[in-house]
Short mmCIF file of C-alpha atoms in Angstrom, two decimals:
data_model
loop_
_atom_site.label_atom_id
_atom_site.label_comp_id
_atom_site.label_asym_id
_atom_site.label_seq_id
_atom_site.Cartn_x
_atom_site.Cartn_y
_atom_site.Cartn_z
CA MET A 1 -5.73 -18.86 -19.08
CA SER A 2 -8.96 -17.33 -17.79
CA VAL A 3 -7.97 -18.27 -14.23
CA ILE A 4 -4.43 -17.54 -13.07
CA LEU A 5 -3.62 -19.18 -9.72
CA CYS A 6 -0.11 -19.44 -8.35
CA THR A 7 1.60 -20.10 -5.04
CA ALA A 8 5.15 -19.88 -3.69
CA GLY A 9 7.13 -20.03 -0.50
CA TYR A 10 10.22 -21.52 1.07
CA ASP A 11 11.02 -24.27 -1.45
CA HIS A 12 12.31 -21.66 -3.94
CA THR A 13 9.65 -22.44 -6.56
CA ILE A 14 6.59 -20.70 -7.96
CA ARG A 15 3.82 -23.08 -8.98
CA PHE A 16 0.92 -22.41 -11.34
CA TRP A 17 -2.21 -24.47 -10.78
CA GLU A 18 -5.27 -25.49 -12.72
CA ALA A 19 -7.75 -24.20 -10.17
CA LEU A 20 -10.43 -26.88 -10.51
CA SER A 21 -8.35 -29.99 -11.24
CA GLY A 22 -5.56 -29.17 -8.79
CA ILE A 23 -2.92 -30.07 -11.37
CA CYS A 24 0.33 -28.08 -11.32
CA SER A 25 0.62 -26.76 -14.87
CA LYS A 26 3.93 -24.91 -14.58
CA THR A 27 6.81 -24.53 -12.15
CA ILE A 28 9.20 -21.59 -12.13
CA PRO A 29 12.44 -21.93 -10.14
CA HIS A 30 13.34 -19.02 -7.85
CA PRO A 31 16.83 -20.01 -6.69
CA ASP A 32 17.89 -16.64 -5.24
CA SER A 33 15.66 -16.83 -2.14
CA GLN A 34 12.29 -17.74 -0.71
CA VAL A 35 9.30 -15.98 -2.26
CA ASN A 36 7.46 -13.64 0.15
CA ARG A 37 4.64 -12.26 -2.00
CA LEU A 38 3.08 -12.75 -5.43
CA CYS A 39 1.04 -10.37 -7.57
CA ILE A 40 -0.52 -10.80 -11.02
CA THR A 41 -0.88 -7.81 -13.33
CA PRO A 42 -4.51 -6.78 -14.02
CA ASP A 43 -4.19 -7.88 -17.68
CA LYS A 44 -2.95 -11.37 -16.56
CA ARG A 45 0.23 -11.03 -18.65
CA PHE A 46 2.83 -10.92 -15.91
CA LEU A 47 3.53 -12.27 -12.43
CA ALA A 48 5.71 -10.43 -9.93
CA ALA A 49 7.48 -12.42 -7.21
CA ALA A 50 8.97 -10.64 -4.20
CA GLY A 51 12.04 -12.24 -2.67
CA ARG A 52 14.81 -11.37 -0.26
CA GLN A 53 15.88 -8.09 -1.87
CA THR A 54 14.52 -8.17 -5.39
CA VAL A 55 11.27 -8.51 -7.30
CA LYS A 56 11.28 -10.63 -10.44
CA LEU A 57 8.74 -10.23 -13.26
CA TYR A 58 7.70 -13.29 -15.27
CA ASP A 59 5.78 -13.62 -18.53
CA ILE A 60 2.87 -15.89 -17.55
CA LYS A 61 2.17 -17.25 -21.04
CA SER A 62 5.79 -17.79 -22.05
CA PRO A 63 7.31 -21.30 -21.84
CA ASN A 64 10.53 -19.58 -20.76
CA THR A 65 10.80 -19.65 -16.96
CA ALA A 66 13.46 -16.93 -16.76
CA ALA A 67 12.45 -13.53 -15.40
CA VAL A 68 11.89 -10.85 -18.05
CA LEU A 69 12.82 -8.08 -15.60
CA THR A 70 14.40 -7.84 -12.14
CA PHE A 71 13.70 -4.88 -9.86
CA GLU A 72 16.78 -4.15 -7.74
CA GLY A 73 17.02 -1.47 -5.07
CA HIS A 74 15.74 -2.85 -1.79
CA THR A 75 18.26 -3.98 0.84
CA GLY A 76 15.89 -6.18 2.88
CA ASN A 77 13.09 -8.69 2.39
CA VAL A 78 10.36 -7.39 0.07
CA THR A 79 7.13 -7.76 2.05
CA GLY A 80 4.41 -6.12 -0.06
CA LEU A 81 3.58 -5.85 -3.74
CA ALA A 82 0.83 -4.22 -5.83
CA PHE A 83 0.27 -3.03 -9.42
CA HIS A 84 -1.28 0.14 -10.77
CA CYS A 85 -4.67 -0.63 -12.37
CA GLU A 86 -3.16 -0.39 -15.88
CA GLY A 87 0.14 -2.00 -14.90
CA LYS A 88 2.14 1.17 -15.55
CA TRP A 89 3.86 1.06 -12.19
CA MET A 90 4.35 -1.22 -9.23
CA VAL A 91 4.72 -0.46 -5.54
CA THR A 92 6.71 -2.51 -3.02
CA SER A 93 7.36 -2.45 0.71
CA SER A 94 10.40 -3.85 2.46
CA GLU A 95 12.04 -4.65 5.75
CA ASP A 96 14.66 -2.07 4.73
CA GLY A 97 12.16 0.57 5.93
CA THR A 98 11.07 1.90 2.54
CA VAL A 99 8.15 1.91 0.13
CA LYS A 100 9.21 2.20 -3.51
CA ILE A 101 7.37 2.86 -6.78
CA TRP A 102 8.85 1.26 -9.90
CA ASP A 103 8.41 1.79 -13.63
CA THR A 104 7.26 -1.65 -14.82
CA ARG A 105 8.74 -1.14 -18.29
CA THR A 106 12.27 -0.22 -17.25
CA GLY A 107 12.56 -1.50 -13.67
CA SER A 108 13.73 1.92 -12.47
CA ILE A 109 12.72 3.47 -9.13
CA GLN A 110 10.34 6.42 -9.53
CA ARG A 111 9.57 7.22 -5.89
CA ASN A 112 11.05 6.28 -2.52
CA TYR A 113 9.21 6.81 0.78
CA SER A 114 10.81 6.12 4.17
CA HIS A 115 9.15 4.63 7.26
CA GLY A 116 12.41 4.39 9.20
CA VAL A 117 11.41 0.92 10.47
CA PRO A 118 10.67 -2.35 8.61
CA VAL A 119 7.54 -2.06 6.44
CA ASN A 120 5.21 -5.08 6.49
CA ASP A 121 2.70 -4.34 3.73
CA VAL A 122 1.52 -1.83 1.13
CA VAL A 123 -1.66 -1.49 -0.94
CA ILE A 124 -2.88 0.96 -3.58
CA HIS A 125 -6.05 2.97 -2.98
CA PRO A 126 -8.57 2.37 -5.80
CA ASN A 127 -8.20 6.05 -6.77
CA GLN A 128 -4.62 5.13 -7.82
CA GLY A 129 -3.44 8.36 -6.21
CA GLU A 130 -2.67 7.11 -2.72
CA LEU A 131 -0.66 4.30 -1.14
CA ILE A 132 -1.38 2.78 2.28
CA SER A 133 1.48 1.06 4.11
CA CYS A 134 2.09 -0.32 7.59
CA ASP A 135 5.16 -1.09 9.66
CA ARG A 136 6.70 -2.96 12.55
CA GLY A 137 6.77 0.22 14.63
CA GLY A 138 2.95 0.29 14.79
CA ASN A 139 2.26 2.91 12.10
CA VAL A 140 -0.19 3.04 9.21
CA ARG A 141 0.76 5.71 6.67
CA ILE A 142 -1.12 7.10 3.69
CA TRP A 143 1.07 8.53 0.94
CA ASP A 144 -0.42 11.15 -1.38
CA LEU A 145 1.22 10.61 -4.78
CA GLY A 146 0.02 13.95 -6.13
CA GLU A 147 1.54 15.90 -3.24
CA ASN A 148 4.41 13.38 -2.98
CA LYS A 149 4.19 13.20 0.81
CA CYS A 150 2.72 11.31 3.76
CA SER A 151 -0.77 12.76 4.29
CA HIS A 152 -1.83 10.64 7.29
CA GLN A 153 -0.09 8.69 10.02
CA LEU A 154 -2.15 6.42 12.26
CA VAL A 155 -0.99 4.47 15.32
CA PRO A 156 -3.75 1.92 16.04
CA LYS A 157 -2.07 0.54 19.18
CA GLU A 158 1.12 2.04 20.60
CA ASP A 159 4.26 -0.08 20.13
CA ASN A 160 2.35 -2.94 18.46
CA PRO A 161 3.38 -3.94 14.91
CA VAL A 162 0.84 -3.58 12.10
CA ALA A 163 1.21 -6.75 10.03
CA SER A 164 -1.17 -6.17 7.13
CA VAL A 165 -3.53 -3.62 5.57
CA THR A 166 -6.40 -3.93 3.08
CA VAL A 167 -8.53 -1.30 1.35
CA ALA A 168 -12.03 -1.79 -0.08
CA THR A 169 -12.38 -1.96 -3.87
CA ASP A 170 -14.78 1.00 -3.69
CA GLY A 171 -12.41 2.99 -1.47
CA SER A 172 -14.88 3.08 1.41
CA LEU A 173 -13.01 1.12 4.04
CA LEU A 174 -9.51 0.50 5.44
CA CYS A 175 -8.66 -2.42 7.74
CA ALA A 176 -5.38 -3.11 9.54
CA ALA A 177 -4.16 -6.11 11.53
CA VAL A 178 -2.38 -5.40 14.81
CA SER A 179 -1.16 -8.44 16.68
CA SER A 180 1.32 -10.15 18.97
CA SER A 181 1.84 -13.68 20.29
CA THR A 182 -1.15 -13.25 22.62
CA TYR A 183 -3.74 -11.40 20.52
CA GLY A 184 -4.75 -10.41 17.01
CA SER A 185 -6.96 -7.36 16.51
CA VAL A 186 -8.47 -5.72 13.44
CA PHE A 187 -8.85 -1.93 13.30
CA VAL A 188 -11.34 -0.44 10.84
CA TRP A 189 -11.66 3.08 9.42
CA ARG A 190 -14.13 4.57 6.97
CA LEU A 191 -12.43 6.45 4.14
CA VAL A 192 -14.16 9.61 2.97
CA THR A 193 -12.73 11.45 -0.03
CA VAL A 194 -13.83 14.99 -0.86
CA ARG A 195 -12.08 16.91 -3.65
CA ASP A 196 -9.26 14.35 -3.71
CA VAL A 197 -8.64 14.76 0.03
CA THR A 198 -9.09 11.59 2.08
CA THR A 199 -10.32 11.70 5.67
CA LEU A 200 -10.18 8.67 7.98
CA ILE A 201 -12.98 8.07 10.47
CA PRO A 202 -12.39 5.33 13.09
CA VAL A 203 -15.21 2.77 12.99
CA THR A 204 -14.31 -0.17 15.21
CA GLU A 205 -11.64 -2.46 16.65
CA TYR A 206 -12.23 -6.10 17.44
CA ARG A 207 -10.29 -9.20 18.50
CA ALA A 208 -10.14 -11.60 15.56
CA HIS A 209 -7.60 -14.18 16.79
CA GLY A 210 -5.76 -15.07 19.97
CA THR A 211 -2.33 -14.76 18.37
CA TYR A 212 -0.57 -13.28 15.32
CA ILE A 213 -2.60 -12.19 12.29
CA THR A 214 -0.54 -12.63 9.14
CA ARG A 215 -2.94 -11.18 6.56
CA VAL A 216 -6.19 -9.21 6.32
CA LEU A 217 -8.08 -9.01 3.03
CA LEU A 218 -11.42 -7.46 2.08
CA SER A 219 -13.45 -9.33 -0.54
CA PRO A 220 -14.07 -7.69 -3.94
CA ASP A 221 -17.75 -7.13 -3.05
CA VAL A 222 -16.69 -5.61 0.33
CA ARG A 223 -19.11 -7.90 2.18
CA HIS A 224 -16.46 -10.06 3.84
CA LEU A 225 -13.10 -9.70 5.55
CA ALA A 226 -10.65 -12.60 5.65
CA THR A 227 -8.03 -12.89 8.39
CA CYS A 228 -5.17 -15.41 8.34
CA SER A 229 -3.39 -16.40 11.52
CA ALA A 230 -0.69 -18.33 13.32
CA ASP A 231 -3.52 -20.22 15.09
CA HIS A 232 -3.80 -22.49 11.99
CA THR A 233 -7.05 -20.88 10.80
CA ALA A 234 -8.41 -18.37 8.36
CA ARG A 235 -11.58 -16.62 9.45
CA ILE A 236 -14.25 -14.89 7.40
CA TRP A 237 -16.02 -11.90 8.95
CA ARG A 238 -19.23 -10.30 7.71
CA VAL A 239 -18.72 -6.61 7.01
CA ASP A 240 -21.60 -4.57 8.44
CA LEU A 241 -20.41 -0.99 8.40
CA GLU A 242 -23.72 0.54 9.52
CA ARG A 243 -23.83 -1.70 12.55
CA ALA A 244 -20.19 -0.98 13.35
CA GLU A 245 -20.77 2.77 13.20
CA ALA A 246 -23.89 2.47 15.37
CA THR A 247 -21.81 0.56 17.89
CA ALA A 248 -19.13 3.25 17.86
CA ALA A 249 -21.76 5.93 18.47
CA ALA A 250 -23.31 3.93 21.31
CA ILE A 251 -19.94 3.39 22.96
CA ALA A 252 -19.20 7.11 22.71
CA GLU A 253 -22.39 7.81 24.67
CA ASP A 254 -22.09 4.91 27.11
CA THR A 255 -18.71 3.26 27.65
CA THR A 256 -20.35 0.27 29.36
CA THR A 257 -22.22 -0.81 26.23
CA THR A 258 -21.54 -4.34 24.94
CA ILE A 259 -23.02 -4.09 21.43
CA GLU A 260 -21.28 -6.31 18.84
CA PRO A 261 -18.64 -4.51 16.73
CA GLY A 262 -20.35 -5.06 13.35
CA PHE A 263 -17.86 -7.65 12.08
CA GLU A 264 -19.55 -10.96 12.86
CA LEU A 265 -17.65 -14.23 12.44
CA GLU A 266 -19.18 -16.09 9.48
CA GLN A 267 -16.77 -18.97 8.94
CA GLU A 268 -13.69 -20.49 10.51
CA LEU A 269 -11.62 -22.36 7.91
CA ASP A 270 -9.89 -24.83 10.19
CA GLY A 271 -8.42 -27.53 7.95
CA HIS A 272 -4.87 -26.14 8.12
CA GLN A 273 -2.08 -27.88 10.07
CA ARG A 274 0.23 -24.88 10.59
CA TRP A 275 0.37 -21.09 10.21
CA VAL A 276 -1.86 -19.63 7.48
CA TRP A 277 0.14 -16.89 5.78
CA ASP A 278 -1.83 -15.53 2.85
CA CYS A 279 -5.16 -15.68 1.05
CA ALA A 280 -6.89 -14.53 -2.13
CA PHE A 281 -10.59 -14.10 -2.95
CA SER A 282 -12.17 -15.10 -6.24
CA ALA A 283 -13.64 -12.27 -8.30
CA ASP A 284 -17.19 -13.16 -7.21
CA SER A 285 -16.15 -13.27 -3.51
CA ALA A 286 -17.56 -16.83 -3.21
CA TYR A 287 -14.22 -18.64 -2.91
CA LEU A 288 -10.98 -18.15 -0.99
CA VAL A 289 -7.55 -19.67 -1.59
CA THR A 290 -5.24 -19.98 1.44
CA ALA A 291 -1.48 -20.63 1.65
CA CYS A 292 -0.15 -22.52 4.67
CA SER A 293 3.14 -23.59 6.28
CA ASP A 294 1.94 -27.21 6.01
CA HIS A 295 3.01 -27.02 2.31
CA TYR A 296 -0.56 -26.90 0.96
CA ALA A 297 -2.72 -24.28 -0.67
CA ARG A 298 -6.47 -24.83 -0.39
CA LEU A 299 -9.49 -23.61 -2.33
CA TRP A 300 -12.49 -23.03 -0.05
CA GLU A 301 -16.11 -22.56 -1.00
CA LEU A 302 -17.17 -20.06 1.63
CA GLN A 303 -20.90 -20.74 1.73
CA SER A 304 -20.38 -24.41 2.59
CA LYS A 305 -17.03 -23.94 4.37
CA SER A 306 -15.72 -26.90 2.35
CA ILE A 307 -12.35 -27.51 0.71
CA ILE A 308 -13.00 -27.79 -3.03
CA ARG A 309 -9.39 -28.48 -3.96
CA GLN A 310 -6.04 -28.97 -2.23
CA TYR A 311 -2.90 -27.97 -4.14
CA ASN A 312 -0.06 -30.33 -3.28
CA GLY A 313 3.45 -29.88 -4.69
CA HIS A 314 5.47 -27.55 -2.50
CA HIS A 315 8.18 -29.24 -0.43
CA ARG A 316 8.29 -26.51 2.21
CA GLY A 317 5.86 -23.94 3.54
CA ALA A 318 3.58 -22.11 1.09
CA VAL A 319 3.46 -18.49 2.26
CA CYS A 320 1.95 -16.55 -0.63
CA VAL A 321 -0.80 -16.91 -3.19
CA ALA A 322 -2.07 -14.87 -6.14
CA LEU A 323 -5.34 -15.33 -8.01
CA ASN A 324 -6.80 -13.49 -10.98
CA ASP A 325 -10.05 -14.96 -12.30
CA TYR A 326 -11.64 -11.74 -13.53
CA SER A 327 -13.44 -12.35 -16.85
CA GLU A 328 -12.15 -9.16 -18.40
CA VAL A 329 -9.52 -6.52 -17.77
CA ARG A 330 -10.73 -4.25 -15.00
#
């Protein structure tokens, strides 16, 4: 079980795959609802599946397909899911307008933060002391767990929903997807932390797709950014922070400048037949798995832009994927 790869979606099943052979090794029924998001614990012991109002926790190695714990408390679709680095707690976001922190041993709610509008995504800062969430009202919020309050509120583009957020593994960078039916833009900030206080410095904004962006994800080595979209593609962008900041400085001095934004398109993964909803990088940042409404998940080798494996088994759209191929517990 050195590689844990699983997908889920609208056919009410969670499927585990042998990454290289493409064989489905295990299927877990999820009869209550569709599955919106998946997340594997850092120690590879458990899988969390976010559904309509609940999150179910499964023992990955157990032959028993019943959930070992159900987290109840949300009143709308659960849209985001992440684990503390040691698995002690889990954070979720929901269309009910809240972000909640849960004790993973008992399933009880430890914290509850309100956005007031449906929340689309939440991630944990690598310092484990801050959460970053985004909502349909166009806000990105940073929650300081030590102070137990919202420390920053950003509005990338007035009245435009923020669909997804991603934070660099080294805590240096925050990206957010802002999109509508006619455009999909990525906003980028540098994160600077001094004495446990985080400051956000705007770096760049660029148009990544011509329609909705469903997911943004920075690679583990922070050299690439993946964007998934309703345009049936996933795109890989080269992260060049120095170039992006030079561009921002040049624009500040001369608003007519046309220097590139520092996020150059490296690859367009265009083998999908419908919306691409989710993606996951391999630990070495060389591969990407995508989940698509055309029922398939696909494993891409990024250097060659080729599909290494196609995972076929879902009877309806695959909308979420989780991958943990780290060689040891991080």
